[in-house]
Amino acid sequence: MRSVADQRARVLDAVAPLPTTVLPLAEAHGLRLAQDMTAAIAVPTWDNSAMDGYAVRAGDIAAATHEHGITLRIVADLPAGSGDDPHLAPGEAARIMTGAVVPTAADAVVPLEQTDRDDPMAPLAETVTVYRAPGTGQHLRRAGEDLVAGDPVLAAGSLATGAALSALAATGHGTVRVHRRARVAVIATGSELVRPGEPLTRGLIPDSNSLLVAGLVREHGGEVVAVRHVDDDAAHLAEALRQVSQAPEPPDVVVLTGGVSEGAFDPVKQLFTGAGGVEFARVRMQPGKPQAFGRLGDAVLFGLPGNPVSAWVSFHVFVAPALAVMHGMPRERAAPPAVPGVAGADWGTPPGRDQYLPARISTRDDRVLVATPVAALGSKSHLVASLAQASGYAIVPAAVDHITRGDAVSIVRTSLETP
Amino acid sequence: MRSVADQRARVLDAVAPLPTTVLPLAEAHGLRLAQDMTAAIAVPTWDNSAMDGYAVRAGDIAAATHEHGITLRIVADLPAGSGDDPHLAPGEAARIMTGAVVPTAADAVVPLEQTDRDDPMAPLAETVTVYRAPGTGQHLRRAGEDLVAGDPVLAAGSLATGAALSALAATGHGTVRVHRRARVAVIATGSELVRPGEPLTRGLIPDSNSLLVAGLVREHGGEVVAVRHVDDDAAHLAEALRQVSQAPEPPDVVVLTGGVSEGAFDPVKQLFTGAGGVEFARVRMQPGKPQAFGRLGDAVLFGLPGNPVSAWVSFHVFVAPALAVMHGMPRERAAPPAVPGVAGADWGTPPGRDQYLPARISTRDDRVLVATPVAALGSKSHLVASLAQASGYAIVPAAVDHITRGDAVSIVRTSLETP
């Protein structure tokens, strides 16, 4: 059997970042940056006021005290956005609002509440009396205090979240080069499958894997371009693959579920065995041992086990990293990060295979991260209903033969929701 | 000043779950369930085989050993999806694939590899010799082993992820009642703001808050229906609010940024002071002290501070819980869960106010959750470029006057990405 790391390396060897496009920031949300971004302007861009108050020449009022205020003449009013740069002669001040550019001649800002003109809504007065001497530079935010032009802002591969896009805007960018989303076709195989909610006669069950995989694709930033179901007839599968491949915008990824094991009717196995392009591997993991992976024209093809927990685990371990790389994530960060935690329950482990156990991730009072299996029965792979309770999974190496509550495990978080 | 909890309670008092609609499962991804869901069918739905093998009467082959196999006559072939229920007389077996319904007459499955017919791709033979006696029930998955009809599957408020939708499908549902997404209008105020990427003359800066808030809205499941920018003129703000409110599908939420503090030109303050409907509060938090909240027709209106870090924190603390309730999250779970962790650095805290500090969330080798401030300078609220590095925030109560590396802090995770 092949190691998980080896299988994942083969998958990542076969994929590459998708084409890039330059988009206005507002259209780039959820995509990944195609290049390192540096500041195009300084932040703050201008020396500006940190307070509502009066821009002053600090030397003029160095002697001001609570008992002996010093009165200045107000010669200008500077709201945020003002382009004015009023001259301040000795004894002069400008009213200034938070964020407004400080006059070149000023070297400090006195907050409203340290003056006799402390009502921000009042009309502009002719004079202001200051009751506390400011330090030079007081309440000034200096241009470039945060970043200067050329400073790094975001690395290639960063996700364009609201916070990331606002950082790009604030540092002078109006557009950003991003990778497009992977187009993914999802095909569930199995003669026993019917559309969800349809009546079930003996032997039939609902197709739940299409929804599982399509949802996971979206949760990992992919675009679902086709969802199909085919029975266990290799010719029907071939026809479905032909159809999805001939779409005007053909898929970058095809994800099949089911039909990859050793059964007489496994259509993925039948179609691709000996045909080349797709390899069937036995991976040293539980669940998820049988994996098919290869190329189908310009797309990569994953054949995941049909059992929903196996499909869920396989998606996270193999498909999600491939999507991450296609979306522009650096390869060394494509595998989801595993962090150290502890087991929240006792459970058995399979001999000779690494275990990937869907789990609820929580934090104990002692601040330790905990993984508790969502299925009371362990990682038996038919427990579909429990999967929705998982916010991650625990990884247990093959050499460990039993997990006792409190034992060290590796944890991968897949969701911030903890149902 | 008002506590964060009090302000959040006022916000949540003013919002209610949005209308619900019944959707096919495939169209419900990302929405929240409007009702508790129970299984409509048993899972597994049928007694079925856990292996590729032969369905047998265990009593027939109780004496089978590796040296002395017992030969059965093969009378049926049962692929997954077969509705057949072949009669098995003594000495008879049916070939059966994983997932196929086990004949009523059989009480165990013998895996292929314990027989002389171990090639799953071989044509069906007439007989099979079994080399190991099965236990009764061996490799059978019994109907209802996981869930029986009526068992709980998902609670109201659950997010319809791929895993959740597949659980609903597997338990017999074709549709689900969900809440619609909140429609959100975003309006950034500030005469100093220009569209991202446009040339900056003295005093002007890019509008980054629109992108920040619109992105956060999407990240919390809302639909952004309008993004505007208005200068610091209360009449212009009133006109923009009138326009967004009169859209064919008017917003459920209006989020303003800027203009809520005490400045002479703060348009939100000017427009709503004394007008009723919107309250200006000073909240005992840093950043985010000035908060406006109230009603604007049928919508709720948030006036967040204009400074990006304040806006980011205010969004997470007040707007996100409101969206969660509107989307169907139970009120008691609407506030993002804070978990115990430790500080990853030393930092100062503001006197008399709870601190909300954007942080990178990680895990130490000792399995403890750690929050490290993204801004080396602490939570100074102009550090927009650092926000994109935050995967959560630390909460420090007002009574704590300094944080030393390793001190206990509360941690809220906002993202699984750790840039």
CSV table of N, CA and C in Angstrom, one decimal, chain A residues 76-169:
chain,number,residue,atom,x,y,z
A,76,ALA,N,-8.4,78.3,10.0
A,76,ALA,CA,-8.9,77.4,8.9
A,76,ALA,C,-9.7,76.2,9.6
A,77,ASP,N,-10.5,75.6,8.8
A,77,ASP,CA,-11.3,74.4,9.3
A,77,ASP,C,-11.0,73.3,8.3
A,78,LEU,N,-10.6,72.2,8.9
A,78,LEU,CA,-10.1,71.1,8.0
A,78,LEU,C,-10.9,69.8,8.2
A,79,PRO,N,-11.9,69.6,7.5
A,79,PRO,CA,-12.6,68.3,7.6
A,79,PRO,C,-11.8,67.2,6.9
A,80,ALA,N,-12.1,66.0,7.2
A,80,ALA,CA,-11.5,64.9,6.4
A,80,ALA,C,-11.7,65.1,5.0
A,81,GLY,N,-10.7,64.8,4.2
A,81,GLY,CA,-10.8,65.0,2.7
A,81,GLY,C,-10.4,66.3,2.2
A,82,SER,N,-10.2,67.3,3.1
A,82,SER,CA,-9.8,68.6,2.6
A,82,SER,C,-8.4,68.6,2.0
A,83,GLY,N,-8.2,69.3,0.9
A,83,GLY,CA,-6.9,69.3,0.3
A,83,GLY,C,-6.1,70.6,0.7
A,84,ASP,N,-6.7,71.4,1.6
A,84,ASP,CA,-6.1,72.7,2.0
A,84,ASP,C,-4.8,72.4,2.8
A,85,ASP,N,-3.9,73.3,2.7
A,85,ASP,CA,-2.7,73.3,3.5
A,85,ASP,C,-2.5,74.8,4.0
A,86,PRO,N,-3.4,75.2,4.9
A,86,PRO,CA,-3.3,76.6,5.4
A,86,PRO,C,-2.0,76.9,6.1
A,87,HIS,N,-1.5,78.1,5.8
A,87,HIS,CA,-0.3,78.6,6.5
A,87,HIS,C,-0.7,78.9,8.0
A,88,LEU,N,0.1,78.5,8.9
A,88,LEU,CA,-0.2,78.9,10.3
A,88,LEU,C,1.0,79.8,10.8
A,89,ALA,N,0.6,81.1,11.0
A,89,ALA,CA,1.6,82.0,11.6
A,89,ALA,C,1.7,81.7,13.1
A,90,PRO,N,2.7,82.3,13.8
A,90,PRO,CA,2.7,82.1,15.2
A,90,PRO,C,1.4,82.6,15.8
A,91,GLY,N,0.9,81.8,16.8
A,91,GLY,CA,-0.4,82.1,17.4
A,91,GLY,C,-1.6,81.7,16.7
A,92,GLU,N,-1.4,80.9,15.6
A,92,GLU,CA,-2.6,80.5,14.8
A,92,GLU,C,-2.8,79.0,14.9
A,93,ALA,N,-4.1,78.6,14.7
A,93,ALA,CA,-4.4,77.2,14.7
A,93,ALA,C,-5.5,76.9,13.7
A,94,ALA,N,-5.6,75.6,13.3
A,94,ALA,CA,-6.7,75.2,12.4
A,94,ALA,C,-7.5,74.1,13.1
A,95,ARG,N,-8.8,74.3,13.0
A,95,ARG,CA,-9.7,73.2,13.5
A,95,ARG,C,-9.5,72.0,12.6
A,96,ILE,N,-9.4,70.8,13.1
A,96,ILE,CA,-9.1,69.6,12.2
A,96,ILE,C,-9.9,68.4,12.7
A,97,MET,N,-10.4,67.6,11.8
A,97,MET,CA,-11.1,66.4,12.2
A,97,MET,C,-10.3,65.2,12.0
A,98,THR,N,-10.6,64.2,12.7
A,98,THR,CA,-9.9,62.9,12.6
A,98,THR,C,-9.7,62.5,11.1
A,99,GLY,N,-8.5,62.2,10.8
A,99,GLY,CA,-8.2,61.7,9.4
A,99,GLY,C,-7.8,62.8,8.5
A,100,ALA,N,-8.1,64.1,8.8
A,100,ALA,CA,-7.7,65.2,7.9
A,100,ALA,C,-6.2,65.4,7.9
A,101,VAL,N,-5.7,65.9,6.8
A,101,VAL,CA,-4.3,66.1,6.6
A,101,VAL,C,-3.9,67.3,7.5
A,102,VAL,N,-2.8,67.1,8.2
A,102,VAL,CA,-2.3,68.2,9.1
A,102,VAL,C,-1.6,69.2,8.3
A,103,PRO,N,-1.8,70.5,8.5
A,103,PRO,CA,-1.1,71.5,7.8
A,103,PRO,C,0.4,71.3,7.9
A,104,THR,N,1.1,71.7,6.9
A,104,THR,CA,2.6,71.5,6.9
A,104,THR,C,3.2,72.3,8.1
A,105,ALA,N,2.6,73.5,8.4
A,105,ALA,CA,3.1,74.3,9.4
A,105,ALA,C,2.8,73.9,10.8
A,106,ALA,N,1.9,72.8,11.0
A,106,ALA,CA,1.6,72.4,12.3
A,106,ALA,C,2.5,71.2,12.7
A,107,ASP,N,2.7,71.0,14.0
A,107,ASP,CA,3.5,69.8,14.4
A,107,ASP,C,2.8,69.1,15.6
A,108,ALA,N,1.5,69.4,15.9
A,108,ALA,CA,0.8,68.7,16.9
A,108,ALA,C,-0.7,69.0,16.8
A,109,VAL,N,-1.5,68.1,17.4
A,109,VAL,CA,-2.9,68.3,17.4
A,109,VAL,C,-3.3,68.3,18.9
A,110,VAL,N,-4.1,69.3,19.2
A,110,VAL,CA,-4.7,69.4,20.6
A,110,VAL,C,-6.1,68.9,20.5
A,111,PRO,N,-6.5,67.8,21.3
A,111,PRO,CA,-7.8,67.3,21.2
A,111,PRO,C,-8.8,68.4,21.7
A,112,LEU,N,-10.0,68.4,21.1
A,112,LEU,CA,-11.1,69.3,21.5
A,112,LEU,C,-11.2,69.5,23.0
A,113,GLU,N,-11.2,68.3,23.7
A,113,GLU,CA,-11.5,68.4,25.1
A,113,GLU,C,-10.4,69.0,26.0
A,114,GLN,N,-9.3,69.4,25.3
A,114,GLN,CA,-8.3,70.1,26.1
A,114,GLN,C,-8.3,71.6,25.7
A,115,THR,N,-9.5,72.0,25.2
A,115,THR,CA,-9.7,73.4,24.8
A,115,THR,C,-11.0,73.9,25.3
A,116,ASP,N,-11.2,75.2,25.1
A,116,ASP,CA,-12.6,75.8,25.5
A,116,ASP,C,-13.6,75.6,24.4
A,117,ARG,N,-13.2,75.1,23.3
A,117,ARG,CA,-14.1,74.9,22.1
A,117,ARG,C,-14.2,73.4,22.0
A,118,ASP,N,-15.0,72.7,22.9
A,118,ASP,CA,-15.0,71.3,22.9
A,118,ASP,C,-16.3,70.7,22.4
A,119,ASP,N,-17.1,71.5,21.8
A,119,ASP,CA,-18.3,71.0,21.2
A,119,ASP,C,-18.1,70.8,19.7
A,120,PRO,N,-18.0,69.5,19.3
A,120,PRO,CA,-17.6,69.3,17.9
A,120,PRO,C,-18.7,69.8,16.9
A,121,MET,N,-19.9,69.9,17.3
A,121,MET,CA,-21.0,70.3,16.4
A,121,MET,C,-21.1,71.9,16.4
A,122,ALA,N,-20.4,72.6,17.2
A,122,ALA,CA,-20.5,74.0,17.2
A,122,ALA,C,-20.0,74.7,16.0
A,123,PRO,N,-20.5,75.8,15.6
A,123,PRO,CA,-19.9,76.5,14.4
A,123,PRO,C,-18.5,76.9,14.8
A,124,LEU,N,-17.7,77.2,13.7
A,124,LEU,CA,-16.3,77.5,13.9
A,124,LEU,C,-16.2,78.8,14.7
A,125,ALA,N,-15.4,78.9,15.7
A,125,ALA,CA,-15.2,80.1,16.5
A,125,ALA,C,-14.0,80.9,15.9
A,126,GLU,N,-13.7,82.1,16.5
A,126,GLU,CA,-12.6,82.8,16.0
A,126,GLU,C,-11.3,82.5,16.7
A,127,THR,N,-11.5,82.1,18.0
A,127,THR,CA,-10.3,81.7,18.8
A,127,THR,C,-10.6,80.4,19.5
A,128,VAL,N,-9.5,79.8,20.0
A,128,VAL,CA,-9.5,78.6,20.8
A,128,VAL,C,-8.5,78.8,21.9
A,129,THR,N,-8.9,78.5,23.1
A,129,THR,CA,-7.9,78.5,24.2
A,129,THR,C,-7.5,77.1,24.6
A,130,VAL,N,-6.2,76.9,24.7
A,130,VAL,CA,-5.7,75.6,24.9
A,130,VAL,C,-5.2,75.5,26.4
A,131,TYR,N,-5.6,74.4,27.0
A,131,TYR,CA,-5.3,74.2,28.5
A,131,TYR,C,-4.2,73.2,28.8
A,132,ARG,N,-3.6,72.6,27.8
A,132,ARG,CA,-2.6,71.7,28.0
A,132,ARG,C,-1.5,71.7,26.9
A,133,ALA,N,-0.3,71.8,27.3
A,133,ALA,CA,0.8,71.9,26.3
A,133,ALA,C,0.9,70.5,25.6
A,134,PRO,N,0.9,70.5,24.3
A,134,PRO,CA,1.1,69.3,23.6
A,134,PRO,C,2.6,68.9,23.4
A,135,GLY,N,2.9,67.7,23.3
A,135,GLY,CA,4.2,67.3,22.9
A,135,GLY,C,4.3,67.4,21.4
A,136,THR,N,5.5,67.6,20.9
A,136,THR,CA,5.6,67.7,19.4
A,136,THR,C,5.3,66.3,18.8
A,137,GLY,N,4.4,66.4,17.7
A,137,GLY,CA,4.0,65.2,17.1
A,137,GLY,C,2.8,64.6,17.7
A,138,GLN,N,2.2,65.2,18.8
A,138,GLN,CA,1.1,64.6,19.5
A,138,GLN,C,-0.1,64.5,18.6
A,139,HIS,N,-0.7,63.3,18.7
A,139,HIS,CA,-1.9,63.0,17.9
A,139,HIS,C,-1.8,63.2,16.4
A,140,LEU,N,-0.5,63.1,16.0
A,140,LEU,CA,-0.3,63.1,14.5
A,140,LEU,C,0.0,61.6,14.1
A,141,ARG,N,-0.7,61.2,13.0
A,141,ARG,CA,-0.3,59.9,12.4
A,141,ARG,C,0.6,60.3,11.2
A,142,ARG,N,1.8,59.9,11.2
A,142,ARG,CA,2.7,60.2,10.2
A,142,ARG,C,2.6,59.4,8.9
A,143,ALA,N,2.7,60.0,7.8
A,143,ALA,CA,2.6,59.3,6.5
A,143,ALA,C,3.7,58.2,6.6
A,144,GLY,N,3.2,57.0,6.2
A,144,GLY,CA,4.2,55.8,6.1
A,144,GLY,C,4.4,55.2,7.5
A,145,GLU,N,3.7,55.6,8.5
A,145,GLU,CA,3.9,55.0,9.8
A,145,GLU,C,3.6,53.5,9.8
A,146,ASP,N,2.6,53.2,9.0
A,146,ASP,CA,2.2,51.8,8.9
A,146,ASP,C,3.1,51.0,7.9
A,147,LEU,N,3.1,51.6,6.7
A,147,LEU,CA,3.7,50.9,5.5
A,147,LEU,C,4.2,52.1,4.6
A,148,VAL,N,5.3,51.8,3.9
A,148,VAL,CA,5.7,52.7,2.9
A,148,VAL,C,5.6,52.0,1.5
A,149,ALA,N,5.6,52.7,0.5
A,149,ALA,CA,5.4,52.1,-0.9
A,149,ALA,C,6.5,51.1,-1.0
A,150,GLY,N,6.1,49.9,-1.5
A,150,GLY,CA,7.0,48.8,-1.7
A,150,GLY,C,7.0,47.8,-0.6
A,151,ASP,N,6.5,48.2,0.5
A,151,ASP,CA,6.4,47.2,1.6
A,151,ASP,C,5.5,46.0,1.3
A,152,PRO,N,5.8,44.8,1.7
A,152,PRO,CA,4.9,43.7,1.4
A,152,PRO,C,3.5,43.9,2.1
A,153,VAL,N,2.5,43.5,1.4
A,153,VAL,CA,1.1,43.6,1.9
A,153,VAL,C,0.5,42.2,2.0
A,154,LEU,N,0.5,41.5,0.9
A,154,LEU,CA,-0.1,40.1,0.9
A,154,LEU,C,0.7,39.2,-0.1
A,155,ALA,N,0.9,38.0,0.3
A,155,ALA,CA,1.7,37.0,-0.5
A,155,ALA,C,0.8,36.4,-1.5
A,156,ALA,N,1.4,36.0,-2.6
A,156,ALA,CA,0.7,35.2,-3.6
A,156,ALA,C,0.1,34.0,-2.9
A,157,GLY,N,-1.1,33.7,-3.3
A,157,GLY,CA,-1.8,32.6,-2.7
A,157,GLY,C,-2.8,33.0,-1.6
A,158,SER,N,-2.6,34.2,-1.2
A,158,SER,CA,-3.6,34.7,-0.1
A,158,SER,C,-5.0,34.7,-0.7
A,159,LEU,N,-5.9,34.4,0.2
A,159,LEU,CA,-7.3,34.4,-0.2
A,159,LEU,C,-7.8,35.9,-0.1
A,160,ALA,N,-8.5,36.2,-1.2
A,160,ALA,CA,-9.1,37.6,-1.2
A,160,ALA,C,-10.3,37.7,-0.4
A,161,THR,N,-10.1,37.8,0.9
A,161,THR,CA,-11.2,38.1,1.9
A,161,THR,C,-11.6,39.6,1.8
A,162,GLY,N,-12.6,39.9,2.6
A,162,GLY,CA,-12.9,41.3,2.7
A,162,GLY,C,-11.7,42.1,3.3
A,163,ALA,N,-11.1,41.5,4.3
A,163,ALA,CA,-10.0,42.2,5.0
A,163,ALA,C,-8.8,42.3,4.0
A,164,ALA,N,-8.5,41.3,3.2
A,164,ALA,CA,-7.4,41.3,2.2
A,164,ALA,C,-7.7,42.4,1.2
A,165,LEU,N,-8.9,42.4,0.6
A,165,LEU,CA,-9.3,43.4,-0.4
A,165,LEU,C,-9.2,44.8,0.1
A,166,SER,N,-9.6,45.0,1.4
A,166,SER,CA,-9.5,46.3,1.9
A,166,SER,C,-8.1,46.7,2.2
A,167,ALA,N,-7.2,45.8,2.5
A,167,ALA,CA,-5.8,46.1,2.6
A,167,ALA,C,-5.2,46.5,1.3
A,168,LEU,N,-5.6,45.8,0.2
A,168,LEU,CA,-5.1,46.2,-1.1
A,168,LEU,C,-5.6,47.6,-1.5
A,169,ALA,N,-6.9,47.8,-1.2
A,169,ALA,CA,-7.4,49.2,-1.5
A,169,ALA,C,-6.6,50.2,-0.8
